[in-house]
Coordinates of C-alpha atoms and ligand atoms in Angstrom, one line a residue:
X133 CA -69.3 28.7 -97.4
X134 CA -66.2 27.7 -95.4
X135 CA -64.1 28.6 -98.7
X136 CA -65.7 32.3 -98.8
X137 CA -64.7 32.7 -94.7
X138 CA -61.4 31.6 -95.1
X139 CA -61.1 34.2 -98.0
X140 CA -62.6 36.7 -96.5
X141 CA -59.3 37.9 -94.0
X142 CA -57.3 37.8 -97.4
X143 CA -59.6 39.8 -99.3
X144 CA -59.8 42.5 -96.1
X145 CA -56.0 42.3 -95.9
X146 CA -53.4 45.1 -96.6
X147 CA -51.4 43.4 -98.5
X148 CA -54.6 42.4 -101.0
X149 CA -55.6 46.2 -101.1
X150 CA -51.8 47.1 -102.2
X151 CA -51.6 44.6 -104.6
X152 CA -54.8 45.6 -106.1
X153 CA -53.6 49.9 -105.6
X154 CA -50.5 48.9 -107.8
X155 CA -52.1 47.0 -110.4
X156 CA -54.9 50.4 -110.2
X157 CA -51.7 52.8 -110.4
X158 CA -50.1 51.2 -113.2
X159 CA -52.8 49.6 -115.5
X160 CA -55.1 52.1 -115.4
X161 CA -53.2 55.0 -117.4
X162 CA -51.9 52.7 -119.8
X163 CA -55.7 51.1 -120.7
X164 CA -56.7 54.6 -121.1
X165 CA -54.1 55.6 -123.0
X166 CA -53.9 52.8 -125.5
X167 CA -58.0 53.2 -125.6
X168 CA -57.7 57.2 -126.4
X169 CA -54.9 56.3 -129.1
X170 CA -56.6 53.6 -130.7
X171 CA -60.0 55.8 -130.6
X172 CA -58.7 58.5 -131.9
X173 CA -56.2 56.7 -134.6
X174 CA -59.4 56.0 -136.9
X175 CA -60.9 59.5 -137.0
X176 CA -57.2 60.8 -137.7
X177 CA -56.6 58.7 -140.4
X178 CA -59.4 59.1 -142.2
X179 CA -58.8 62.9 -142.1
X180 CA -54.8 62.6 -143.6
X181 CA -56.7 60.5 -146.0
X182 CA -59.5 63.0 -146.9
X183 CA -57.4 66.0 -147.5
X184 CA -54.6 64.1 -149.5
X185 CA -57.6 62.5 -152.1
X186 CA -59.4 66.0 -151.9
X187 CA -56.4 67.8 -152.9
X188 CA -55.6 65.8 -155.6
X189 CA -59.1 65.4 -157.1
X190 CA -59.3 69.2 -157.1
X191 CA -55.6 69.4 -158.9
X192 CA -57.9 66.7 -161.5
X193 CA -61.1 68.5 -161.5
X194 CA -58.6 71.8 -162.3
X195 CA -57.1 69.4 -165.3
X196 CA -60.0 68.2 -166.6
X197 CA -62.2 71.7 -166.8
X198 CA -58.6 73.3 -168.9
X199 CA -59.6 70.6 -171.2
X200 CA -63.2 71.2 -171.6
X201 CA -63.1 67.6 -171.2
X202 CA -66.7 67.4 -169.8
X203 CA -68.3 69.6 -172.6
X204 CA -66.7 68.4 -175.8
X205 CA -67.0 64.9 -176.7
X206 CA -64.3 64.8 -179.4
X207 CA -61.8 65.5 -176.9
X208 CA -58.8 63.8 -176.2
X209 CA -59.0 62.2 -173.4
X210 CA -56.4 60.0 -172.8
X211 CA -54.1 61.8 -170.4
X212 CA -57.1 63.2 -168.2
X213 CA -58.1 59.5 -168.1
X214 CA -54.8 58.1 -167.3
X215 CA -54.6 60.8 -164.7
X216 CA -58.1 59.7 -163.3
X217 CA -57.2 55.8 -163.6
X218 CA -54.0 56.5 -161.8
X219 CA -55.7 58.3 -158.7
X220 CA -58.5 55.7 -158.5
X221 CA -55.6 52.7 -158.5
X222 CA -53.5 54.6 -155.8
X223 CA -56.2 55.1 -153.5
X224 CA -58.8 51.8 -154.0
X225 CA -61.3 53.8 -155.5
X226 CA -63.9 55.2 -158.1
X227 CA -64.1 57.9 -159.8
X228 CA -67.3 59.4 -161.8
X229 CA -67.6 62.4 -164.3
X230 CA -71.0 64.1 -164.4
X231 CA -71.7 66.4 -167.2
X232 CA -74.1 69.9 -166.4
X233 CA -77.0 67.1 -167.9
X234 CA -76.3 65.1 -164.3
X235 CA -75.2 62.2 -167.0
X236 CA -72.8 60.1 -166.2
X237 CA -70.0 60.9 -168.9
X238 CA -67.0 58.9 -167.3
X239 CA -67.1 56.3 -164.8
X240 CA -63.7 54.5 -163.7
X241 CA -65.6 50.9 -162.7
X242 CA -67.1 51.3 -166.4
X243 CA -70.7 49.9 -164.8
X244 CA -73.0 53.6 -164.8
X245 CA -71.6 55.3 -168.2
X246 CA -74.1 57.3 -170.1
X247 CA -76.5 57.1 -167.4
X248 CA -78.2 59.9 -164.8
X249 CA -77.2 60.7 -161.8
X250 CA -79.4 62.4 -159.2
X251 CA -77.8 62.6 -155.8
X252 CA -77.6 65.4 -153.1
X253 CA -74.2 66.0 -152.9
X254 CA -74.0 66.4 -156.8
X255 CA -76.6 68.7 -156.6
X256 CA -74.8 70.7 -154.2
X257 CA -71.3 70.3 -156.0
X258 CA -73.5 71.8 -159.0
X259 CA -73.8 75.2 -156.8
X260 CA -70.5 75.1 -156.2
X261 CA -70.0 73.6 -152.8
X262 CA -67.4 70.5 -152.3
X263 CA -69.0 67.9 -150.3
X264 CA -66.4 65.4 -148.4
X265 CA -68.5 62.4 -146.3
X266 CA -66.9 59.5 -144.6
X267 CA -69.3 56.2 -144.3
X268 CA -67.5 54.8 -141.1
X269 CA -70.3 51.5 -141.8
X270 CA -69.1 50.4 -145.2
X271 CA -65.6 51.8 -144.7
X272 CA -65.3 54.6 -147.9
X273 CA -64.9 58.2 -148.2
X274 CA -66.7 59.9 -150.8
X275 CA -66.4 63.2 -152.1
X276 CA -68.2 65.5 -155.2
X277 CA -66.2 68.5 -156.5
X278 CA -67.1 70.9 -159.0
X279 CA -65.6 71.1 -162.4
X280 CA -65.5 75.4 -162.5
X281 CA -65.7 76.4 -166.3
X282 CA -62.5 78.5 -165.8
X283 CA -62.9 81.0 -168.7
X284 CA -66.2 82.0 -167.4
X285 CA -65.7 85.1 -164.7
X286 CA -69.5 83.5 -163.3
X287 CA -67.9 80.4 -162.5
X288 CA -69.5 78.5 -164.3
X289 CA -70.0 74.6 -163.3
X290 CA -69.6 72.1 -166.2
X291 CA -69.2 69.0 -164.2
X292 CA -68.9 67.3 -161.2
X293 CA -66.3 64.6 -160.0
X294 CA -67.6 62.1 -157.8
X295 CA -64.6 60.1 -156.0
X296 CA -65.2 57.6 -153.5
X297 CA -62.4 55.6 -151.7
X298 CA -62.2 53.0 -149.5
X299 CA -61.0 53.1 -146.0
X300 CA -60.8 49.0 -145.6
X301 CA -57.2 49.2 -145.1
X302 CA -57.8 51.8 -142.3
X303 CA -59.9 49.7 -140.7
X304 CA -57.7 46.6 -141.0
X305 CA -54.6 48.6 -139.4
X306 CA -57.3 49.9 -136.4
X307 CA -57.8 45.7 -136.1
X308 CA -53.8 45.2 -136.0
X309 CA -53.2 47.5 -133.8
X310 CA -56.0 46.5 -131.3
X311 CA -54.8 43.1 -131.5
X312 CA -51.1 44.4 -130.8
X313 CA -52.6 46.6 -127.9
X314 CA -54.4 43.6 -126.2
X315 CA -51.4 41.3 -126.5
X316 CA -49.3 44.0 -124.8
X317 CA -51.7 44.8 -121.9
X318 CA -52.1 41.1 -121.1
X319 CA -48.3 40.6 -120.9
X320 CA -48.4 43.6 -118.7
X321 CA -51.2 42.8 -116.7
X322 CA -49.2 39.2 -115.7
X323 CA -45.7 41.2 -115.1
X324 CA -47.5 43.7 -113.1
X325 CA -49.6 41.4 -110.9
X326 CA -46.1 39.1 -110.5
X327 CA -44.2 42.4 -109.7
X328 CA -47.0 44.0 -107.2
X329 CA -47.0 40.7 -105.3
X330 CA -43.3 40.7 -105.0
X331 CA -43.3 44.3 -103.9
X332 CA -45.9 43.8 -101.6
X333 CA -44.8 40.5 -99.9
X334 CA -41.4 42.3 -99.9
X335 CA -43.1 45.4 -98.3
X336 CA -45.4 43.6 -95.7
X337 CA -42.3 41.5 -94.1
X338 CA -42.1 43.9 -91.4
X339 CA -45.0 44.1 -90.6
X340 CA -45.5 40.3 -90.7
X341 CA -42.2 40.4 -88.1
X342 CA -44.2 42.7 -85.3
X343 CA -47.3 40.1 -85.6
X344 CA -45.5 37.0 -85.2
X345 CA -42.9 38.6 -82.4
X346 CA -46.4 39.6 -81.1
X347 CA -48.0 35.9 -81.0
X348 CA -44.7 34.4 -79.9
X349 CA -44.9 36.6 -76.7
X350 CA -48.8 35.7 -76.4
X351 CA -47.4 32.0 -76.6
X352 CA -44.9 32.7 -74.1
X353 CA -42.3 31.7 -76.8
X354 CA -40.6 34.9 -77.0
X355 CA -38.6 36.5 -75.1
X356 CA -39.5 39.7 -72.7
X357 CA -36.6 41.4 -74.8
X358 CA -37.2 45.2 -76.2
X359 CA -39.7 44.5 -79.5
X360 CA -37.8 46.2 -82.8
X361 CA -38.2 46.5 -86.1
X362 CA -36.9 49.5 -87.4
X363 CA -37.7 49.3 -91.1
X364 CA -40.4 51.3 -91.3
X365 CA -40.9 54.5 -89.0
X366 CA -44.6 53.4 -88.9
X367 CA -43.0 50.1 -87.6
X368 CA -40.1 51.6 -85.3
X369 CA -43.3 53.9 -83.8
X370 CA -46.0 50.9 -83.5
X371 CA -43.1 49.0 -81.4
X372 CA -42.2 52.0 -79.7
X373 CA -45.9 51.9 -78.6
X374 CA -45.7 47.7 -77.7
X375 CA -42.5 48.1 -75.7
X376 CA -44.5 50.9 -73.4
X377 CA -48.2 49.4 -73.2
X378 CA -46.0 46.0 -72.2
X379 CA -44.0 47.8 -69.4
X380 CA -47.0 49.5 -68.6
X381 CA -48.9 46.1 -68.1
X382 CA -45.8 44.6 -66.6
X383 CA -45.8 47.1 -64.3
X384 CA -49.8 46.9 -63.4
X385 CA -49.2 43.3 -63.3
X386 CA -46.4 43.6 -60.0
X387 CA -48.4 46.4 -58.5
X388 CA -51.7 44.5 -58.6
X389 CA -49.3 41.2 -57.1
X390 CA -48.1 43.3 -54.5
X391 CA -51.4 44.5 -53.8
X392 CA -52.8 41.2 -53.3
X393 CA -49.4 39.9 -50.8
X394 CA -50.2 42.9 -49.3
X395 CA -53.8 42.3 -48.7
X396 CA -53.0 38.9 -48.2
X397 CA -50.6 40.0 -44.8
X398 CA -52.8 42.8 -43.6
X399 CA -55.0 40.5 -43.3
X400 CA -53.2 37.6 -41.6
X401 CA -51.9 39.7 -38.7
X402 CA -55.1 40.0 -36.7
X403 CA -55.6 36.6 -37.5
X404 CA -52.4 35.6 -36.4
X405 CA -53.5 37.4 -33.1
X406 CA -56.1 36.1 -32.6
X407 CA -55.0 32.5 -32.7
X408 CA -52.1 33.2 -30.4
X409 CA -54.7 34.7 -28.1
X410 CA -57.3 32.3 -28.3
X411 CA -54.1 29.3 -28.0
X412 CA -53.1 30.9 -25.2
X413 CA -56.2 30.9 -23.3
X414 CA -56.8 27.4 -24.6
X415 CA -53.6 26.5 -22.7
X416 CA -54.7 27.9 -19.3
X417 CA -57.6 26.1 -18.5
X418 CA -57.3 27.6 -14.7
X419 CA -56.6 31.4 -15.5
X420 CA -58.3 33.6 -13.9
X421 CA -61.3 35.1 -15.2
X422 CA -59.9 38.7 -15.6
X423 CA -57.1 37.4 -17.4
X424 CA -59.8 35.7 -20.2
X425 CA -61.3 39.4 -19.9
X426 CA -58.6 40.9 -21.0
X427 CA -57.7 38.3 -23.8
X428 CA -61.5 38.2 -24.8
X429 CA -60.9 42.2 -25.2
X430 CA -57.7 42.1 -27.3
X431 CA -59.5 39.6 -29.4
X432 CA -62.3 42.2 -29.9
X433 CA -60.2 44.6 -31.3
X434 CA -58.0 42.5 -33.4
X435 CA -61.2 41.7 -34.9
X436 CA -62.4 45.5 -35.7
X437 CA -58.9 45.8 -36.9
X438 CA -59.9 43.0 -39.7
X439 CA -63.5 44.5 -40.4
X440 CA -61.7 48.3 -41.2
X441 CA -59.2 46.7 -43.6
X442 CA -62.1 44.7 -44.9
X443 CA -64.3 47.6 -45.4
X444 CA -61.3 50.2 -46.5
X445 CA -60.6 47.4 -48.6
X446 CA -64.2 47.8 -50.2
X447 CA -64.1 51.3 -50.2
X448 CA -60.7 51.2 -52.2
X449 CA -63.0 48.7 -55.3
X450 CA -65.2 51.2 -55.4
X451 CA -63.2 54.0 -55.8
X452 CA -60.8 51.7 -58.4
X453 CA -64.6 51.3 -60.7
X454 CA -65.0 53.9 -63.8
X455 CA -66.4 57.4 -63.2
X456 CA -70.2 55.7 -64.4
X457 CA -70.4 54.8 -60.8
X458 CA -70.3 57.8 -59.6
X459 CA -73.8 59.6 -58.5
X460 CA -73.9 62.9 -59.4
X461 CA -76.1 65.5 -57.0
X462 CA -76.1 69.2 -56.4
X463 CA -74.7 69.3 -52.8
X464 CA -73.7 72.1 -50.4
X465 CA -70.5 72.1 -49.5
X466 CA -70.7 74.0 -46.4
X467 CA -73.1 72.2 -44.6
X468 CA -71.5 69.0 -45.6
X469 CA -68.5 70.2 -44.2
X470 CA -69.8 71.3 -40.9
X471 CA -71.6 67.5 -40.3
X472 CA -68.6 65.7 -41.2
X473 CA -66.7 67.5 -38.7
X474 CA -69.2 67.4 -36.5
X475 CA -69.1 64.0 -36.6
X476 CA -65.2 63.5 -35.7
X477 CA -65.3 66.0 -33.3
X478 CA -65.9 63.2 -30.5
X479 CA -62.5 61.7 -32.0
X480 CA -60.8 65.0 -31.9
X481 CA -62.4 66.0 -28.5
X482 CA -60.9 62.1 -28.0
X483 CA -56.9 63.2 -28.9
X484 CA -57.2 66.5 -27.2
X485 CA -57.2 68.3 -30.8
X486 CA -59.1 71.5 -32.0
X487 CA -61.0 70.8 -34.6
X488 CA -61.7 74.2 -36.8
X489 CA -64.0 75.4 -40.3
X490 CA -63.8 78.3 -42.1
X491 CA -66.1 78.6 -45.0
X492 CA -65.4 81.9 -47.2
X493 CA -68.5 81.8 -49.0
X494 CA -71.5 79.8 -50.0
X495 CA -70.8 76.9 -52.0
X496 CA -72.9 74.2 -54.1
X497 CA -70.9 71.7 -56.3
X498 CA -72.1 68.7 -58.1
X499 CA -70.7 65.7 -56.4
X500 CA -70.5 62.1 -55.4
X501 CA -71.5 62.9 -51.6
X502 CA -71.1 59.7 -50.3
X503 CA -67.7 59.0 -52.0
X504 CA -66.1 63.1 -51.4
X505 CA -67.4 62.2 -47.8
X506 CA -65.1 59.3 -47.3
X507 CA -62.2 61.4 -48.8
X508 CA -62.7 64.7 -46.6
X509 CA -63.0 62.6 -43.7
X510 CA -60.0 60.5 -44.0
X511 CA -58.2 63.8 -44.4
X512 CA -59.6 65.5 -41.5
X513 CA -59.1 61.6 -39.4
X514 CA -55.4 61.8 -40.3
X515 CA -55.1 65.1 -39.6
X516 CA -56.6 64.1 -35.4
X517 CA -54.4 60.6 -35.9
X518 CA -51.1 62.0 -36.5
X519 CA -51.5 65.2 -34.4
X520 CA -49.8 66.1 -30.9
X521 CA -52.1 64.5 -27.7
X522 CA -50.7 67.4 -25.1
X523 CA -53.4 69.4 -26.2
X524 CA -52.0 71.7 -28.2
X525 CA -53.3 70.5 -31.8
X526 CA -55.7 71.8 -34.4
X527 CA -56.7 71.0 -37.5
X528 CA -58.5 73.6 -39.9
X529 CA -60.8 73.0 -42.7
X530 CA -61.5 75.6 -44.8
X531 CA -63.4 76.1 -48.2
X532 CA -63.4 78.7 -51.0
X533 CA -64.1 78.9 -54.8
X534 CA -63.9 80.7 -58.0
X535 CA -66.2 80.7 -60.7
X536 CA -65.1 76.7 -61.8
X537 CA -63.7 75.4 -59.2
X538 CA -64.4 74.7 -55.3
X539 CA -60.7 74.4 -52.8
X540 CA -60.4 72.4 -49.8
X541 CA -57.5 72.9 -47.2
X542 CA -56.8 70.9 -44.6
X543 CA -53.7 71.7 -42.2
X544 CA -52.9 70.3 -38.9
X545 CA -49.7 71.2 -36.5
X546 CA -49.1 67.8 -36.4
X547 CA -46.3 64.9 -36.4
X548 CA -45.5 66.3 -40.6
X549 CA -44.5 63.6 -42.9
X550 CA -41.1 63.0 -44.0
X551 CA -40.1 64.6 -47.5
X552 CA -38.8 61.0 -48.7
X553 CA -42.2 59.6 -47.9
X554 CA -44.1 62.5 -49.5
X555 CA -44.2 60.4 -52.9
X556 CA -45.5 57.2 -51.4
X557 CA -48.3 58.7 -49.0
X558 CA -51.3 57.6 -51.7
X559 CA -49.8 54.3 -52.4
X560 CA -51.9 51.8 -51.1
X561 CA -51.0 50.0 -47.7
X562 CA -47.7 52.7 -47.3
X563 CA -47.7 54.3 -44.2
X564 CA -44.7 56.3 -42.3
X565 CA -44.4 54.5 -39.4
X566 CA -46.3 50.9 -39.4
X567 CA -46.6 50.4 -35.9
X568 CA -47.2 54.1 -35.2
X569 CA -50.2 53.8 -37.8
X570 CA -51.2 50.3 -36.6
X571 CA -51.6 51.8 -32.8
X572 CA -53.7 54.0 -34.0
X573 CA -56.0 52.1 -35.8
X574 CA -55.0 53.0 -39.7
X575 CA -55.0 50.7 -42.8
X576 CA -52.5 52.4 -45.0
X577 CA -55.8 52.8 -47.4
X578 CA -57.2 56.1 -46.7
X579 CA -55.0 58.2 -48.9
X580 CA -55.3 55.9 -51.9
X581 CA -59.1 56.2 -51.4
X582 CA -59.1 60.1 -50.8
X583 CA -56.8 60.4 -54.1
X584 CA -59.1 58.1 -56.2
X585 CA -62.0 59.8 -55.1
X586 CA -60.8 63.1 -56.2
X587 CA -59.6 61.8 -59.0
X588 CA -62.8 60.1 -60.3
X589 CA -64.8 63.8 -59.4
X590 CA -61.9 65.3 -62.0
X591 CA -60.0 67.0 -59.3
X592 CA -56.4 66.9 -57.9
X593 CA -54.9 67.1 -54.4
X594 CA -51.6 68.2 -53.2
X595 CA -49.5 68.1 -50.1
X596 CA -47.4 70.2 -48.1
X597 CA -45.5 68.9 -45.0
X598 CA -43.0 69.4 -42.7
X599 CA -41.7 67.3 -40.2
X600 CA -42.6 68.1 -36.7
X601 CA -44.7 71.1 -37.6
X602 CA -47.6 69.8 -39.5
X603 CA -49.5 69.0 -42.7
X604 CA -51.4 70.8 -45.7
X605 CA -53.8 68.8 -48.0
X606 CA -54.8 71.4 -50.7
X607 CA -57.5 70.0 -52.6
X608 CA -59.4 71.4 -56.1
X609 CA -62.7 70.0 -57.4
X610 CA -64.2 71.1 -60.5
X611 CA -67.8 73.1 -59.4
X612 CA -69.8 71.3 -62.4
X613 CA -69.0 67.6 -62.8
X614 CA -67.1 67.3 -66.2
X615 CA -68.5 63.9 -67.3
Ligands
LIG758 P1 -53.5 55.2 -42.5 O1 -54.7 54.4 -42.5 O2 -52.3 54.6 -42.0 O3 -53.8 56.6 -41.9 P2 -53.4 56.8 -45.0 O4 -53.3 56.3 -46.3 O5 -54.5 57.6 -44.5 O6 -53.2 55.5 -44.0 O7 -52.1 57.6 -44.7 C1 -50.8 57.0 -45.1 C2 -49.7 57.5 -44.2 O8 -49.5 58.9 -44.4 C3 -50.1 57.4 -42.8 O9 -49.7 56.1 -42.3 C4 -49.2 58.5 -42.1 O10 -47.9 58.0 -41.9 C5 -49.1 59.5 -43.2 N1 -50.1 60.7 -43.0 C6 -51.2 60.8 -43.6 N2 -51.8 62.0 -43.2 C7 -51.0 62.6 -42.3 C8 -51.0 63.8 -41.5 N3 -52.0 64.6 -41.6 N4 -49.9 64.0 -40.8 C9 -48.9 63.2 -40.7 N5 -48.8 62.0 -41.4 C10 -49.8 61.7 -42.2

């Protein structure tokens, strides 16, 4: 059981599968090859053989009706018998003469003379026809030709030779040679297995390098040098691919560290406050009691400064979770629209700002209204925040769409951002001026939470500023969620 698992990997392996493809690739052919040749060598043989002992039978058969040597029995016979004896030793075989009578007037072996003969192919020689058989059981050919009276314009038949011939030494050479075969392919079957696992060990040693650079880098053995291995292109590409997925997680890896020093300081300061409030009190038993009002207050909002980071902060995780999360409803977008500003308007009323809609049209779209909420409003709330207080800002909202998508705009005659810090404006925790966003009550999290919830709804968002004259947030969201 434990042999079979730790064979398993090895059997599943490349380098098994290659070995196996080039003993496949090599093998293969030549079994087939040496099996058609030494299938075929039999069949051929026996053929050569067959015409050469038919050819010369008929030159006999031809001698032997000249001589009227089947009809007259005080013939001489000697040379047609030499002739006969001479074919029968060459070729291993027998030969019989059968007169028009179907006696047996000549037989080679000497064992039938003088007796009958009654077989179907000697019949059918009788008419005339040659009859060639091969008997591939007991290894002989065996043929029956007619002996044509050649005076006679009728062709007349007097006789019939009957040769038959063995094919053992055919058969023995067919054994040879599939002995020969065997040898050979075993010999190649071990040089070929020895050679493919060469080759492929030689083949797999890049390979082999990227896994164990890779394991000495999981063991923190390696070094966070560039991965290469340029052997293959396969190779050069897969490391290509290492070398980015690394920076890319080394990257991940700083921004999710700076994240949490980040959080981790946001969330100090009103802490920090509010111990060096609450010391301070603590030290001044006999202050007077409007002083510990006024202490008491700062306290209060140093603590709704920590409870918005918190809940941005939660916002942001939720925002950061796949697009499963989201839920999906047919909502109009005009009314939503017209309650969320409703709902800052005490804040812009607040700031002294005008707060404007403009819807072109009609529009439903399938959103995550709770999460595109938090998004428009943080827009909207930064366009109030970072507005003029002298009473001469507005912000306007306005909607549109085409046939796929819905557009939001949101411009202000505000402070403008700075074109250097146009690029860092959805990073989380940046803000243009920290103590100017701190007054005011922001995180640094709202854009990174209006830029992941557009993002998850398979939308994008752009911005246009300019310093001192104000701000455009041009956003597009898809009418029908693309899931
Ligand atoms: P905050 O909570 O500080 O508002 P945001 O992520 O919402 O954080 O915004 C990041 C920074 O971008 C803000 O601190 C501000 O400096 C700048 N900003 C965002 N919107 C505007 C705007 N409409 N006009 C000017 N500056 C803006």
């Amino acid at each position: 059981m434990k042999r079979s698992k730790k064979l398993l990997p090895f059997f599943k392996s490349l380098k098994f599968r290659l070995i196996l493809l080039i003993i496949g690739v090599s093998l293969l052919p030549a079994a087939v090859l040496c099996y058609g040749i030494l299938n075929t060598y039999e069949a051929r043989a026996v053929s050569i053989r067959e015409s050469e002992i038919l050819s010369q039978a008929k030159i006999l058969a031809n001698q032997i009706s000249t001589t009227n040597y089947v009809v007259e029995s005080d013939k001489d016979t000697t040379t047609i018998q030499a002739q006969i004896d001479l074919l029968t030793t060459l070729y291993d075989g027998r030969v019989i003469i059968v007169d028009d009578t179907c006696r047996i007037s000549y037989d080679t072996y000497n064992m039938d003379t003088h007796r009958t003969i009654i077989l179907e192919e000697v019949i059918r020689s009788f008419s005339g026809e040659t009859v060639v058989s091969f008997d591939d059981k007991n290894h002989y050919i065996e043929m029956t030709i007619p002996i044509i009276n050649p005076e006679d314009t009728k062709e007349t038949v007097l006789g019939v030779m009957l040769v038959s011939v063995s094919t053992d030494n055919i058969t023995l050479n067919l054994i040879y040679l599939r002995q020969v075969a065997l040898v050979i392919f075993l010999v190649a079957v071990c040089v070929v297995c020895f050679g493919g696992i060469l080759i492929v060990v030689q083949l797999m040693k890049p390979i082999r390098k990227v896994t164990d650079k890779i394991t000495e880098m999981q063991v923190g053995l390696g070094t966070l040098e560039l991965l290469e291995v340029d052997n293959y292109t396969e190779t050069t590409a897969l490391c290509r691919n290492i070398n980015k997925m690394l920076a890319e997680t080394k990257v991940m890896d700083e921004s999710r560290q700076e994240f949490v020093s980040n959080v981790s300081h946001e969330l100090k300061t009103p802490m920090t406050s509010i111990k060096v409030l609450a010391d301070s009190i603590n030290s001044m038993p006999d202050a007077p009691i409007e002083m510990y009002q006024e202490f008491m207050g700062d306290i209060t909002n140093e603590i709704e400064r920590e409870t918005k980071i918190i809940n941005d902060l939660l916002s942001l995780v939720k925002m950061d979770k796949s697009a499963a999360d989201l839920n999906i409803t047919s909502v109009n977008m005009n009314d939503l629209l017209e309650q969320i500003l409703k709902r800052l308007q005490p804040i812009a009323d607040k700031q002294q700002v005008e707060l404007v809609l403009e819807s072109f049209r009609p529009i439903t779209a399938e959103i995550d209204e709770v999460k595109l909420t938090l998004a428009i409003t943080n827009l909207v709330e930064n366009g109030i925040k970072y507005n003029r207080n002298d009473g001469t800002g507005w912000v306007h909202v306005s909607i549109n769409s085409d046939y796929q998508y819905f557009y939001l705009k949101v411009e202000d005659n505000g402070i403008g951002i700075p074109e250097e810090s146009l690029d860092h404006i959805y990073e989380r925790f940046y803000r243009v001026d920290k103590s100017h966003s701190r007054e005011i009550g922001g995180t640094g999290l709202g854009l990174a939470i209006t830029r992941n919830s557009i993002l998850m709804h398979k939308g994008a968002i752009k911005v246009y500023s300019q310093l001192g004259e104000g701000t455009t947030f041009d956003v597009r969201i898809p009418l029908n969620y693309i899931a």
